[in-house]
Coordinates of C-alpha atoms and ligand atoms in Angstrom, one line a residue:
X1 CA -18.2 20.7 14.4
X2 CA -15.5 19.1 16.4
X3 CA -14.8 19.6 19.9
X4 CA -11.0 20.4 19.1
X5 CA -12.6 22.7 16.1
X6 CA -14.6 24.9 18.7
X7 CA -11.5 24.9 21.6
X8 CA -9.1 26.5 19.0
X9 CA -11.2 29.2 17.7
X10 CA -11.7 30.3 21.3
X11 CA -8.3 30.1 22.2
X12 CA -6.9 31.4 19.1
X13 CA -9.6 33.6 17.5
X14 CA -7.2 35.6 15.1
X15 CA -5.9 31.9 13.2
X16 CA -7.0 30.8 9.9
X17 CA -8.9 27.2 10.5
X18 CA -11.3 25.4 8.8
X19 CA -13.5 22.0 9.7
X20 CA -15.2 22.1 6.2
X21 CA -15.7 18.8 4.7
X22 CA -13.8 19.3 1.4
X23 CA -10.9 20.8 2.7
X24 CA -10.7 18.1 5.5
X25 CA -10.4 15.8 2.4
X26 CA -8.1 17.5 0.4
X27 CA -5.8 18.4 3.1
X28 CA -5.9 15.1 5.0
X29 CA -4.2 12.9 1.9
X30 CA -1.6 13.0 -0.5
X31 CA -1.0 11.5 -3.8
X32 CA -1.6 7.9 -2.3
X33 CA -5.1 6.8 -2.1
X34 CA -5.2 4.0 0.5
X35 CA -6.7 5.8 3.4
X36 CA -9.7 7.9 4.4
X37 CA -8.5 11.2 5.3
X38 CA -10.2 12.5 8.6
X39 CA -8.3 15.3 10.3
X40 CA -10.5 17.3 13.0
X41 CA -9.2 20.7 11.3
X42 CA -7.0 22.5 9.1
X43 CA -5.1 25.1 10.4
X44 CA -2.9 27.9 8.2
X45 CA -0.6 29.7 10.5
X46 CA 0.8 33.1 8.8
X47 CA 3.7 33.5 11.4
X48 CA 5.9 31.2 13.0
X49 CA 4.4 32.4 16.6
X50 CA 1.2 31.2 15.0
X51 CA 2.9 27.5 14.1
X52 CA 4.3 27.8 18.1
X53 CA 0.4 28.4 19.4
X54 CA -1.0 25.7 17.6
X55 CA 1.5 23.1 18.8
X56 CA 1.1 24.4 22.3
X57 CA -2.7 23.8 22.0
X58 CA -2.1 20.4 20.6
X59 CA 0.0 19.5 23.5
X60 CA -2.6 21.0 26.2
X61 CA -5.5 19.1 24.4
X62 CA -3.6 15.8 23.5
X63 CA -4.2 16.2 19.9
X64 CA -1.8 15.1 17.0
X65 CA -0.5 17.4 14.4
X66 CA 0.1 16.2 10.8
X67 CA 3.0 18.9 9.1
X68 CA 1.6 19.5 5.5
X69 CA 3.3 21.0 2.5
X70 CA 2.5 20.4 -0.7
X71 CA 1.1 17.0 -0.4
X72 CA 2.8 15.4 -3.6
X73 CA 4.0 12.8 -1.3
X74 CA 3.9 9.3 -2.4
X75 CA 4.2 7.4 1.0
X76 CA 1.4 8.9 3.3
X77 CA 3.7 11.0 5.3
X78 CA 1.1 14.0 5.3
X79 CA -2.0 11.8 5.5
X80 CA -4.2 12.7 8.2
X81 CA -6.8 9.8 9.1
X82 CA -7.1 9.9 12.5
X83 CA -8.5 13.3 13.7
X84 CA -5.1 15.1 13.7
X85 CA -4.9 19.1 12.9
X86 CA -3.1 19.5 9.8
X87 CA -1.0 22.0 9.8
X88 CA -0.5 23.2 6.5
X89 CA 2.3 25.9 6.0
X90 CA 0.6 27.4 2.6
X91 CA 0.7 30.8 4.2
X92 CA 4.0 30.6 5.4
X93 CA 5.5 30.5 1.6
X94 CA 7.7 33.9 1.3
X95 CA 11.2 34.2 -0.5
X96 CA 12.7 36.3 2.6
X97 CA 16.0 36.9 1.8
X98 CA 19.0 36.4 -0.5
X99 CA 22.9 36.7 0.4
X100 CA 25.3 37.0 -2.2
X101 CA 28.3 36.7 -0.6
X102 CA 27.3 33.3 1.2
X103 CA 25.4 32.4 -2.1
X104 CA 22.3 31.4 0.0
X105 CA 18.4 31.9 -0.3
X106 CA 16.4 31.9 3.0
X107 CA 12.6 30.8 3.0
X108 CA 9.8 29.9 4.6
X109 CA 8.8 26.2 4.6
X110 CA 5.6 26.7 2.7
X111 CA 7.8 28.1 -0.5
X112 CA 7.0 25.9 -3.6
X113 CA 10.1 24.5 -4.8
X114 CA 9.6 26.1 -8.9
X115 CA 9.2 29.5 -7.0
X116 CA 12.2 28.9 -4.9
X117 CA 14.3 28.0 -8.7
X118 CA 12.7 31.1 -10.5
X119 CA 14.1 33.2 -7.5
X120 CA 17.3 31.8 -7.8
X121 CA 17.6 32.3 -11.6
X122 CA 16.8 36.1 -10.8
X123 CA 20.0 36.0 -9.0
X124 CA 22.2 34.5 -11.6
X125 CA 22.0 31.4 -9.7
X126 CA 20.4 27.9 -9.3
X127 CA 18.8 25.7 -6.4
X128 CA 19.5 22.7 -7.9
X129 CA 17.0 20.3 -6.4
X130 CA 14.8 19.3 -9.1
X131 CA 11.6 16.9 -9.1
X132 CA 8.6 16.5 -11.5
X133 CA 6.3 17.8 -8.6
X134 CA 8.3 21.0 -8.6
X135 CA 5.0 23.3 -8.9
X136 CA 3.3 22.0 -6.3
X137 CA 5.9 20.5 -3.7
X138 CA 7.3 22.9 -1.2
X139 CA 10.8 23.3 0.5
X140 CA 9.5 21.7 3.9
X141 CA 8.1 18.6 2.6
X142 CA 11.5 18.3 0.4
X143 CA 13.5 18.9 3.2
X144 CA 11.3 16.9 5.6
X145 CA 11.6 13.5 2.8
X146 CA 14.8 14.6 1.8
X147 CA 13.6 14.8 -1.7
X148 CA 15.8 13.3 -4.5
X149 CA 14.9 13.7 -8.3
X150 CA 16.1 13.9 -11.7
X151 CA 19.6 16.1 -10.9
X152 CA 20.9 13.7 -7.6
X153 CA 23.6 12.4 -10.0
X154 CA 25.2 15.7 -10.4
X155 CA 24.0 17.5 -7.4
X156 CA 23.0 15.0 -4.8
X157 CA 19.9 14.9 -2.5
X158 CA 18.4 18.0 -0.7
X159 CA 20.3 17.2 2.0
X160 CA 23.2 18.6 0.5
X161 CA 21.6 22.0 -0.7
X162 CA 20.1 23.0 3.1
X163 CA 22.5 25.3 5.1
X164 CA 20.6 25.7 8.0
X165 CA 16.9 25.0 9.2
X166 CA 14.4 26.7 12.1
X167 CA 11.9 24.8 13.6
X168 CA 9.2 24.8 15.9
X169 CA 9.7 21.6 18.4
X170 CA 7.2 19.4 20.1
X171 CA 7.5 21.5 23.1
X172 CA 6.6 25.0 21.0
X173 CA 10.1 26.4 21.0
X174 CA 11.5 27.6 18.1
X175 CA 15.1 26.4 17.2
X176 CA 17.6 27.4 14.7
X177 CA 19.8 24.4 13.5
X178 CA 23.6 25.2 11.8
X179 CA 22.9 29.0 11.5
X180 CA 23.9 28.8 7.7
X181 CA 27.7 27.9 8.6
X182 CA 29.8 25.3 6.1
X183 CA 31.8 24.1 9.2
X184 CA 30.1 23.5 12.1
X185 CA 32.0 20.6 14.4
X186 CA 30.3 21.3 17.7
X187 CA 28.1 18.3 18.5
X188 CA 25.2 16.5 16.8
X189 CA 24.1 18.1 13.9
X190 CA 20.4 18.4 14.3
X191 CA 19.8 19.8 11.2
X192 CA 20.5 16.7 9.4
X193 CA 18.3 14.8 11.8
X194 CA 15.7 17.1 10.7
X195 CA 16.0 16.1 7.4
X196 CA 14.1 13.2 6.1
X197 CA 12.1 13.2 9.6
X198 CA 8.8 13.0 7.7
X199 CA 7.3 15.7 10.0
X200 CA 7.8 13.1 13.1
X201 CA 10.6 15.4 14.8
X202 CA 9.5 19.3 14.5
X203 CA 7.7 21.3 12.1
X204 CA 10.1 23.1 10.0
X205 CA 9.4 26.7 9.3
X206 CA 12.3 28.4 7.3
X207 CA 15.3 26.9 5.7
X208 CA 18.2 29.0 4.7
X209 CA 19.2 26.9 1.2
X210 CA 22.4 26.8 -0.7
X211 CA 22.8 27.9 -4.4
X212 CA 25.2 27.0 -7.1
X213 CA 26.1 28.1 -10.6
X214 CA 23.6 27.5 -13.4
X215 CA 23.6 24.6 -15.2
X216 CA 26.1 24.4 -17.9
X217 CA 24.5 24.7 -21.6
X218 CA 22.9 21.1 -22.2
X219 CA 21.6 18.6 -24.3
X220 CA 19.1 15.7 -24.1
X221 CA 19.2 12.3 -25.7
X222 CA 16.3 10.0 -26.1
X223 CA 17.3 6.1 -26.3
X224 CA 15.4 2.8 -27.1
X225 CA 17.8 -0.3 -25.6
X226 CA 17.1 -3.8 -26.0
X227 CA 17.5 -5.2 -22.3
X228 CA 18.1 -3.6 -18.8
X229 CA 21.9 -4.8 -19.1
X230 CA 21.9 -2.3 -22.0
X231 CA 20.5 0.5 -19.5
X232 CA 23.2 -0.2 -17.3
X233 CA 25.9 -0.2 -19.8
X234 CA 24.5 2.6 -21.5
X235 CA 25.2 4.5 -18.3
X236 CA 28.7 3.5 -17.5
X237 CA 29.7 4.5 -20.7
X238 CA 28.1 7.7 -21.5
X239 CA 29.1 8.4 -17.8
X240 CA 32.6 8.3 -18.5
X241 CA 32.3 10.1 -21.9
X242 CA 30.1 12.8 -21.1
X243 CA 29.6 15.0 -18.1
X244 CA 25.7 14.0 -16.8
X245 CA 23.4 16.0 -15.7
X246 CA 20.4 13.2 -15.6
X247 CA 20.6 9.8 -16.5
X248 CA 16.7 8.4 -16.5
X249 CA 14.7 5.5 -17.7
X250 CA 11.3 3.8 -18.0
X251 CA 9.9 0.5 -19.9
X252 CA 7.4 0.1 -23.1
X253 CA 5.0 -0.5 -20.4
X254 CA 5.5 3.0 -19.1
X255 CA 5.8 4.9 -22.5
X256 CA 2.1 2.7 -23.5
X257 CA 0.7 4.5 -20.4
X258 CA 2.3 8.2 -21.3
X259 CA 0.8 7.8 -24.8
X260 CA -2.3 6.7 -23.7
X261 CA -2.1 10.2 -21.6
X262 CA -1.6 12.4 -24.4
X263 CA 2.2 12.2 -25.7
X264 CA 3.1 11.4 -29.4
X265 CA 5.4 8.3 -29.9
X266 CA 8.8 9.7 -30.8
X267 CA 10.0 5.9 -32.4
X268 CA 8.7 4.0 -35.1
X269 CA 8.7 0.7 -33.4
X270 CA 8.6 -0.4 -29.3
X271 CA 11.1 -1.2 -27.4
X272 CA 11.8 -2.8 -24.1
X273 CA 13.8 0.0 -22.7
X274 CA 14.1 3.9 -23.0
X275 CA 16.6 6.2 -21.4
X276 CA 16.3 10.1 -21.4
X277 CA 19.7 11.6 -20.3
X278 CA 21.1 14.8 -20.2
X279 CA 24.8 16.4 -20.5
X280 CA 26.8 19.3 -20.5
X281 CA 26.3 20.0 -24.4
X282 CA 29.0 18.2 -26.4
X283 CA 27.2 16.8 -29.6
X284 CA 30.6 15.3 -31.2
X285 CA 31.2 13.2 -27.9
X286 CA 27.4 12.3 -27.9
X287 CA 27.3 11.1 -31.2
X288 CA 30.4 8.9 -30.6
X289 CA 29.0 7.3 -28.1
X290 CA 25.7 6.9 -29.6
X291 CA 27.4 5.5 -32.7
X292 CA 29.3 3.1 -30.6
X293 CA 26.2 1.6 -28.6
X294 CA 24.5 1.3 -32.0
X295 CA 27.5 -1.0 -33.2
X296 CA 27.7 -3.1 -29.9
X297 CA 23.9 -3.3 -29.6
X298 CA 23.6 -1.7 -26.1
X299 CA 21.4 1.1 -28.4
X300 CA 18.8 0.3 -30.9
X301 CA 17.5 3.8 -32.0
X302 CA 17.7 7.3 -30.6
X303 CA 17.8 10.9 -31.2
X304 CA 19.6 13.9 -29.9
X305 CA 18.0 17.1 -28.9
X306 CA 18.5 19.8 -31.6
X307 CA 16.1 22.6 -29.9
X308 CA 15.0 23.1 -26.5
X309 CA 11.6 21.7 -27.9
X310 CA 12.8 18.4 -28.8
X311 CA 14.4 18.9 -24.9
X312 CA 11.1 19.5 -23.2
X313 CA 9.5 16.4 -25.8
X314 CA 12.1 14.1 -24.6
X315 CA 11.7 14.9 -20.9
X316 CA 8.0 14.8 -20.9
X317 CA 8.3 11.2 -21.7
X318 CA 9.7 10.5 -18.5
X319 CA 8.6 13.0 -16.4
X320 CA 4.6 12.7 -17.1
X321 CA 4.8 8.9 -15.9
X322 CA 3.4 9.9 -12.7
X323 CA 0.9 11.9 -13.6
X324 CA -0.2 9.6 -16.5
X325 CA -0.5 6.0 -14.3
X326 CA -2.4 8.5 -11.4
X327 CA -5.8 7.8 -12.4
X328 CA -5.1 4.0 -12.3
X329 CA -4.4 4.3 -8.4
X330 CA -1.0 2.3 -8.9
X331 CA 0.9 0.7 -6.0
X332 CA 4.4 2.4 -5.5
X333 CA 7.3 1.0 -4.7
X334 CA 10.6 3.2 -4.5
X335 CA 13.8 1.1 -4.2
X336 CA 17.4 2.1 -3.8
X337 CA 20.0 -0.5 -4.9
X338 CA 23.5 0.3 -5.5
X339 CA 24.3 0.6 -9.3
X340 CA 26.7 -2.5 -9.4
X341 CA 23.8 -4.7 -7.9
X342 CA 20.8 -3.3 -10.1
X343 CA 21.3 -5.9 -12.7
X344 CA 20.9 -8.8 -10.3
X345 CA 17.9 -7.3 -8.5
X346 CA 16.0 -6.5 -11.6
X347 CA 15.9 -9.8 -13.0
X348 CA 15.3 -11.4 -9.5
X349 CA 12.5 -9.0 -8.8
X350 CA 11.5 -9.7 -12.4
X351 CA 11.4 -13.5 -11.8
X352 CA 9.4 -13.1 -8.6
X353 CA 6.5 -11.0 -10.4
X354 CA 6.1 -13.4 -13.3
X355 CA 6.1 -16.6 -10.9
X356 CA 3.7 -15.0 -8.1
X357 CA 2.1 -12.3 -9.6
X358 CA 1.7 -12.9 -13.4
X359 CA -1.7 -10.6 -13.7
X360 CA 0.1 -7.6 -12.5
X361 CA 1.1 -4.8 -14.8
X362 CA 4.3 -3.9 -13.5
X363 CA 5.6 -0.5 -14.6
X364 CA 9.2 0.2 -14.2
X365 CA 11.3 3.7 -14.4
X366 CA 13.4 5.8 -12.4
X367 CA 16.9 7.5 -11.8
X368 CA 19.2 4.8 -13.2
X369 CA 22.2 7.0 -12.1
X370 CA 21.3 6.9 -8.3
X371 CA 20.2 3.2 -8.3
X372 CA 16.5 4.3 -7.7
X373 CA 13.7 2.1 -9.1
X374 CA 10.1 2.8 -9.1
X375 CA 8.1 -0.1 -9.4
X376 CA 4.3 0.9 -10.1
X377 CA 1.7 -1.7 -10.1
X378 CA -2.1 -1.4 -11.9
X379 CA -4.8 -3.2 -10.6
X380 CA -5.9 -5.9 -12.7
X381 CA -9.5 -5.5 -13.5
X382 CA -10.5 -9.2 -12.2
X383 CA -9.2 -8.0 -8.7
X384 CA -11.3 -5.5 -6.1
X385 CA -9.7 -3.1 -4.6
X386 CA -9.0 -5.3 -1.2
X387 CA -8.0 -8.1 -3.3
X388 CA -5.3 -5.8 -4.8
X389 CA -4.4 -4.2 -1.4
X390 CA -3.8 -7.4 -0.1
X391 CA -1.6 -9.1 -3.3
X392 CA 0.4 -5.5 -3.4
X393 CA 0.9 -6.3 0.8
X394 CA 2.3 -9.9 -0.2
X395 CA 4.3 -8.9 -3.2
X396 CA 6.1 -5.8 -1.2
X397 CA 7.1 -8.3 1.4
X398 CA 8.7 -10.5 -1.0
X399 CA 10.0 -7.5 -2.9
X400 CA 11.6 -6.4 0.9
X401 CA 13.3 -9.6 1.3
X402 CA 15.4 -9.5 -2.2
X403 CA 15.8 -5.7 -0.9
X404 CA 17.5 -7.2 2.3
X405 CA 19.4 -9.8 0.1
X406 CA 20.8 -7.3 -2.3
X407 CA 21.8 -4.8 0.3
X408 CA 19.0 -1.9 -0.8
X409 CA 16.8 0.5 0.8
X410 CA 12.8 -0.1 0.7
X411 CA 12.8 3.8 0.2
X412 CA 15.1 6.0 -1.8
X413 CA 13.5 9.3 -1.9
X414 CA 9.9 9.2 -1.0
X415 CA 9.8 8.4 2.6
X416 CA 8.8 5.9 4.6
X417 CA 5.2 7.4 5.7
X418 CA 2.3 5.4 6.3
X419 CA 3.0 3.3 3.1
X420 CA 6.4 1.2 3.5
X421 CA 6.3 1.3 7.6
X422 CA 5.6 -2.4 7.9
X423 CA 8.6 -3.2 6.0
X424 CA 11.3 -0.7 7.7
X425 CA 13.1 -3.7 8.9
X426 CA 14.1 -5.0 5.5
X427 CA 16.2 -1.6 5.2
X428 CA 17.3 -1.1 9.0
X429 CA 18.6 -3.1 11.5
X430 CA 16.7 -3.7 14.9
X431 CA 19.3 -1.4 16.8
X432 CA 19.1 1.2 14.0
X433 CA 15.0 1.3 14.4
X434 CA 15.4 1.2 18.4
X435 CA 17.7 4.3 17.9
X436 CA 15.1 6.2 15.7
X437 CA 12.3 5.2 18.5
X438 CA 14.4 6.5 21.0
X439 CA 15.0 10.0 19.3
X440 CA 11.4 10.0 18.5
X441 CA 10.8 9.6 22.2
X442 CA 13.6 12.0 23.5
X443 CA 12.3 15.0 21.1
X444 CA 8.5 14.6 21.0
X445 CA 7.4 12.4 24.4
X446 CA 3.9 12.7 24.0
X447 CA 3.7 11.6 20.3
X448 CA 2.4 15.0 19.2
X449 CA 4.0 15.5 15.5
X450 CA 2.9 12.7 12.8
X451 CA 2.5 9.4 14.7
X452 CA 2.4 6.5 13.0
X453 CA 4.8 7.6 10.5
X454 CA 7.7 5.7 9.9
X455 CA 7.1 3.6 12.6
X456 CA 3.8 2.7 14.8
X457 CA 2.6 5.0 17.2
Ligands
FAD501 P1 4.3 16.7 1.6 O1 3.4 15.6 0.8 O2 2.7 17.9 2.0 O3 4.8 15.7 3.0 C1 5.5 15.2 2.5 C2 6.1 14.6 4.1 O4 6.8 16.1 4.6 C3 5.1 14.7 5.3 O5 5.5 13.2 6.3 C4 4.7 15.9 5.7 O6 4.2 15.6 7.3 C5 6.1 16.7 5.9 N1 6.2 17.9 5.9 C6 5.9 18.7 5.3 N2 6.3 19.8 5.1 C7 6.4 20.3 6.7 C8 7.5 21.0 7.5 N3 7.4 22.2 6.8 N4 7.9 20.6 8.7 C9 8.0 19.2 8.6 N5 7.6 18.3 8.0 C10 6.7 18.3 6.8 N6 10.1 12.7 -4.7 C11 11.1 12.7 -5.1 O7 12.0 12.6 -4.0 N7 11.6 12.6 -6.2 C12 11.3 12.6 -7.3 O8 11.6 12.6 -8.5 C13 9.8 13.1 -7.1 N8 8.7 12.9 -8.2 C14 7.5 13.2 -8.0 C15 6.5 13.7 -9.1 C16 5.3 13.4 -9.1 C17 4.7 13.7 -10.3 C18 5.1 13.4 -8.0 C19 3.3 13.9 -7.4 C20 5.6 13.3 -6.8 C21 7.2 13.4 -6.6 N9 7.8 13.2 -5.3 C22 9.1 13.1 -5.9 C23 7.2 13.0 -4.3 C24 7.1 14.3 -3.7 O9 7.2 15.2 -4.5 C25 8.1 14.7 -2.5 O10 8.4 13.6 -1.7 C26 7.9 15.9 -1.8 O11 9.5 16.1 -1.1 C27 6.8 16.1 -1.2 O12 6.9 17.5 -1.0 P2 5.6 18.4 -0.3 O13 5.6 19.6 0.0 O14 4.3 17.8 -1.3 O15 5.4 17.2 0.8
MLT502 C1 9.5 10.2 -10.2 O1 10.9 10.0 -10.0 O2 9.0 10.6 -11.1 C2 8.8 10.2 -8.9 O3 9.7 9.9 -8.0 C3 7.5 9.7 -8.7 C4 7.0 8.2 -8.6 O4 7.8 7.6 -8.1 O5 5.4 8.2 -9.4
ZN503 ZN1 11.8 9.8 -8.6

């Protein structure tokens, strides 16, 4: 038992805490696997007051806090490797209220995304942020990473859907940000500062979410394409002719991994690129575009959903990529490039990998409609884990240089966390980083909240 564990039990006897070894491992990590989890304890506050008590306890005993949601993060933001307190929002997970007139719903930060989506649907409305981790990720984690997902193309990132946030700050005070207002020109919008702050500026305890009309009836098309230029061509053509809800791509290597994981191959042949796209139902328009794509050669095969079962099957090919490759412990990149530069970026990156890392299996997929490329690299069997990590760090350095050249970002939606910390300057200027550090120092001078994430502590 750690000293801190004894002290917190004495100071806050009602608080749910553990230092059980298996809980420390489970709660000290997210979906990354690069660090050894080593928190001193896990605490599960049941009220905002308990969150405040934990923050004040941590400040008094100079121990850091890692705010923890569903731990589905992909950049190590929720990793606790240095004796921190993991403050889990698991027990603060209620749907608190629905406001019919404002079309908002207030939830606790630990509410799971899918539960929130289902609660909105019960009121005939939609919370439109959606991602593959919907069954486990939390609203607090989504806000802290400004999560994107598969419908950004139509609805934008999490940021667009947050009417107000309640936080506990590093001083243990409860602060309400924006109070659900649509218009509020009264100084800095601290709500937006919290969104994407990865647990480094405050602990989100509640959020008022904006809701909207349900998605119109939709259809899904699965396309096979000859090259990446055709993926971009298909996107611009389908965007012009249909009302797109999502437009996602993946490569033959990704499909191979998904099939190995149990999916069945919908095509008789293999093709270099695939697209799953969802749009407001328009069979005639979709088939016309499909035909013209076939004629002009930017589509080589495909199918249009004729049932809900087809839709689920097509989406499964895209949405199960992360899970299918997880056992291979891939090194992941999450890159943002403006759509008009995607082609040039990808061809430069392919040259880079072919020239310097010919043994890497590089799995490309992502949200083309948002200019968001996921690049996952699996470990060649000939390399040890350490050698692989060294090679991936070198490759990311080179990718980061390309990102700077193409004016992109090292993280589109997963956040910087620990994984991308060393590459922040590929995206942000020295002046921006200095301003961010000044904000951190002003709001959390003792470095209590998630130190070492985004930038070194
Ligand atoms: P965690 O992983 O627990 O934490 C993430 C960060 O938020 C950490 O820095 C943590 O300290 C902080 N945090 C958590 N809760 C709070 C809180 N209450 N207050 C303050 N800080 C907090 N991401 C996308 O953006 N788009 C995708 O399409 C997508 N697809 C995914 C698919 C799969 C299969 C998986 C496993 C992950 C995917 N992700 C995706 C990544 C991940 O789901 C998101 O980053 C998600 O927002 C993390 O939520 P979480 O509750 O799991 O947060
Ligand atoms: C996705 O879009 O599926 C994700 O963000 C997850 C990943 O990059 O693996
Ligand atoms: Zn993604």
